[in-house]
């Protein structure tokens, strides 16, 4: 079985439902009283597509402006990005365009982008027309989905199509880490062990090469 | 309202003799916490002149860069890993704040529209009849935070506050500290580019209010760093700080509630989770043995229910209780830490106000609500720390420490510390709190009952109203608020009291401070002095006997 590992970053303005989306997909639940993310949260999940498996490292980032400067730490070396906006807020849609520009100028490697219009249960107060968002997504070569974390609509699809796109990307020979499951026993030695870790994490974690960890060096960023 | 008598004499013989020849309960030679009293700091705050105030906030060396230098030096010696970056980078992007103009203009327009009903707003039910208001504004007079109501509608009030402060500064070359009216104290604190104001009808002293404002300021610094805060206002005096603080208001809200209820703030001490000595030792060992090779790790802190379980630190560095209180507040106010591992920038103002530490924050297990915070100076250390956390959690589970933590958290009836008064068998004592000064740790007879914090800020916020209530049975919070005036008499800078014994129709309170500890005890109303001393004596002996369980008696390092 083919297995690939990918890093995916979830970006978007505050309050659009990034954490709700991820928690709905990974934790299979929804809470109305979720507190704002501080910094970023880290999740992992496995998605099976056809006869291949995608291991996703999900970085759910904070949307508040004060964390904006930390974003490069999370999107560096990412293989995919979920750009989330709230269909009832035009500003949050405009913010997506800023994120796309930033990603395009700062991430040299090819990246799977998905534009996600969340809160589609708020159809009555929609501020971003479906067609406009879909058209924009097409213009940047991204897929467009509308979701509702509240009603659990469309979220599965976002992750599955992203995983499928990542598989295609891996097939095209990129820096995505892929291996056959025959290797997997060996690679599983990267799972937590009792051994004392060293300070770099390089030795115990062959699955996470140092290049896949966000580094602190500033690049020339767009804003 | 009562008959009262104050004794400033030394406590009578028995209690004094028994404790003077040995260490006071809870004391140990090495402390994980920096025991500097916040009251000393308050004194320096109060004696500061206009000029020194400006200097104080800018000239301070950065502990974080000191640690980074140290690590860099080591790295270069072994020439293995690329150099770490200063945490300053994190803020680089904020230099590009020019885009922020539009939204603040919007707010100005709003204010003009609302001008007509501003007067009415000050009398609206959102604002009147509150026990304590806290306002934070920029030195340009722009509203930043209001505990109740909507800051936008308070622009007029903020203008008045700013005018009062600046008139005293500019025309009289003096500092406005407080205004006292018949039933109300107004306290002003100017810190860097911010003006903080508390208006209180409670029995808190001016000192206590200034301390609370300082905490609120530190909470803002903890979110932004002092460097960033100063730079923002240097660049744009008129900046609307609420843009950067959005989502952090609830931290200030919760902190203010927390401070009114928890005596830890009143005494500048940290409460520890009572645990058998063995369990605490193996928890600490699990952390040190897992983390001793992670060189950039500065602090590893395990907390549960606003109590400290253990703190392992880098040699040379200690934490101040007020920094730990901010961590407690952060964890308590952030439900989202429960759902996943988080990687979070945290500034600890007493440790280093100029930069961020990076925190790996996670709950130890689904079935154990203890939260592990690993603080490092290395911004890309998430994965090694994440792995360390899993190793620690596994070790704790195997050594059965999770069970011990849960027992203590659920206040298992079999534990002597769950209901100390019943366990000691001193019926005359209704409530007590004890602070060991040298280690800045606290123990009280009751846990503090703090309601679940609100995660989302809803306006207008409810609660905080002054209510006349019939007192039938005092809650722990009532006891603590009764201690406030004793506490301020003991910490009074001009004529500090050493021992206060005062009775009224409700109860008798004894407050006693020595070089080693502070003790506050509430007795029944008709308590005689010599009986009280005997009871206190027994209490101290019990604390001494249980000290290994109640307090953290060592200061482990990596």
XYZ file of N, CA, C and O in Angstrom, chain A residues 11-14 16 18 63 68 83-86 89-103 115 128 136 222-223, chain B residues 99:
132
model
N -5.628 28.139 7.289
C -5.479 29.587 7.447
C -6.816 30.293 7.248
O -7.708 29.766 6.581
N -6.930 31.484 7.799
C -8.141 32.274 7.611
C -8.334 33.245 8.763
O -7.647 33.148 9.785
N -9.275 34.166 8.617
C -9.495 35.195 9.636
C -10.025 34.582 10.922
O -10.439 33.431 10.953
N -10.058 35.421 11.964
C -10.547 34.900 13.232
C -12.054 34.661 13.174
O -12.799 35.379 12.505
N -13.812 32.333 11.716
C -14.476 31.752 10.541
C -14.772 30.265 10.753
O -15.534 29.678 10.004
N -12.158 27.743 11.715
C -11.065 26.831 11.343
C -10.987 25.661 12.322
O -10.942 24.499 11.921
N -6.473 32.798 14.116
C -6.822 33.800 13.117
C -6.574 35.237 13.558
O -6.613 36.145 12.741
N -0.506 36.783 13.234
C -0.236 36.807 11.810
C 1.250 36.609 11.530
O 1.634 35.898 10.619
N -7.839 27.259 2.983
C -8.057 28.684 3.177
C -9.532 28.856 3.508
O -10.392 28.715 2.642
N -9.793 29.134 4.766
C -11.170 29.108 5.246
C -11.717 30.521 5.387
O -11.038 31.402 5.912
N -12.924 30.750 4.856
C -13.615 32.009 5.142
C -15.046 31.714 5.555
O -15.516 30.579 5.448
N -15.708 32.754 6.024
C -17.075 32.645 6.513
C -17.971 33.224 5.411
O -17.796 34.384 5.038
N -19.316 36.669 5.731
C -18.431 37.815 5.967
C -17.544 38.048 4.750
O -16.666 37.248 4.439
N -17.802 39.170 4.084
C -17.037 39.487 2.887
C -15.574 39.736 3.244
O -14.661 39.339 2.525
N -15.344 40.370 4.411
C -13.971 40.651 4.825
C -13.144 39.381 4.944
O -11.977 39.354 4.576
N -13.786 38.338 5.491
C -13.015 37.108 5.679
C -12.658 36.500 4.337
O -11.629 35.845 4.194
N -13.509 36.754 3.309
C -13.188 36.268 1.964
C -12.029 37.074 1.373
O -11.108 36.527 0.766
N -12.057 38.391 1.585
C -10.949 39.222 1.091
C -9.639 38.792 1.731
O -8.581 38.807 1.094
N -9.712 38.416 3.010
C -8.489 38.040 3.724
C -7.840 36.810 3.095
O -6.611 36.684 3.086
N -8.686 35.919 2.553
C -8.166 34.713 1.892
C -7.203 35.098 0.770
O -6.145 34.498 0.595
N -7.587 36.157 0.028
C -6.759 36.579 -1.111
C -5.375 37.005 -0.620
O -4.368 36.726 -1.274
N -5.345 37.668 0.526
C -4.053 38.055 1.107
C -3.214 36.827 1.436
O -2.006 36.792 1.169
N -3.884 35.829 2.029
C -3.154 34.604 2.389
C -2.600 33.917 1.140
O -1.468 33.431 1.136
N -3.425 33.881 0.074
C -2.972 33.213 -1.137
C -1.728 33.896 -1.684
O -0.734 33.255 -2.020
N -1.760 35.238 -1.722
C -0.594 35.978 -2.214
C 0.627 35.638 -1.372
O 1.716 35.412 -1.876
N 0.422 35.624 -0.054
C 1.543 35.362 0.844
C 2.118 33.964 0.596
O 3.331 33.781 0.534
N 1.214 32.989 0.423
C 1.683 31.622 0.186
C 2.431 31.535 -1.144
O 3.489 30.932 -1.243
N -10.010 26.302 -1.191
C -10.744 27.425 -0.620
C -12.025 26.847 -0.011
O -12.737 26.083 -0.652
N -20.953 36.334 0.496
C -20.044 35.976 -0.594
C -20.784 35.017 -1.528
O -21.071 33.893 -1.149
N -12.972 32.557 -8.048
C -11.670 32.938 -7.494
C -10.817 31.692 -7.262
O -9.628 31.662 -7.599
N 5.627 38.961 2.063
C 4.998 39.940 1.192
C 4.470 41.148 1.946
O 4.288 42.210 1.404
N 4.105 40.960 3.222
C 3.571 42.183 3.858
C 4.375 42.556 5.060
O 4.486 42.171 6.041
N -1.462 49.406 7.480
C -2.780 49.088 6.946
C -3.896 49.266 7.967
O -5.066 49.222 7.652
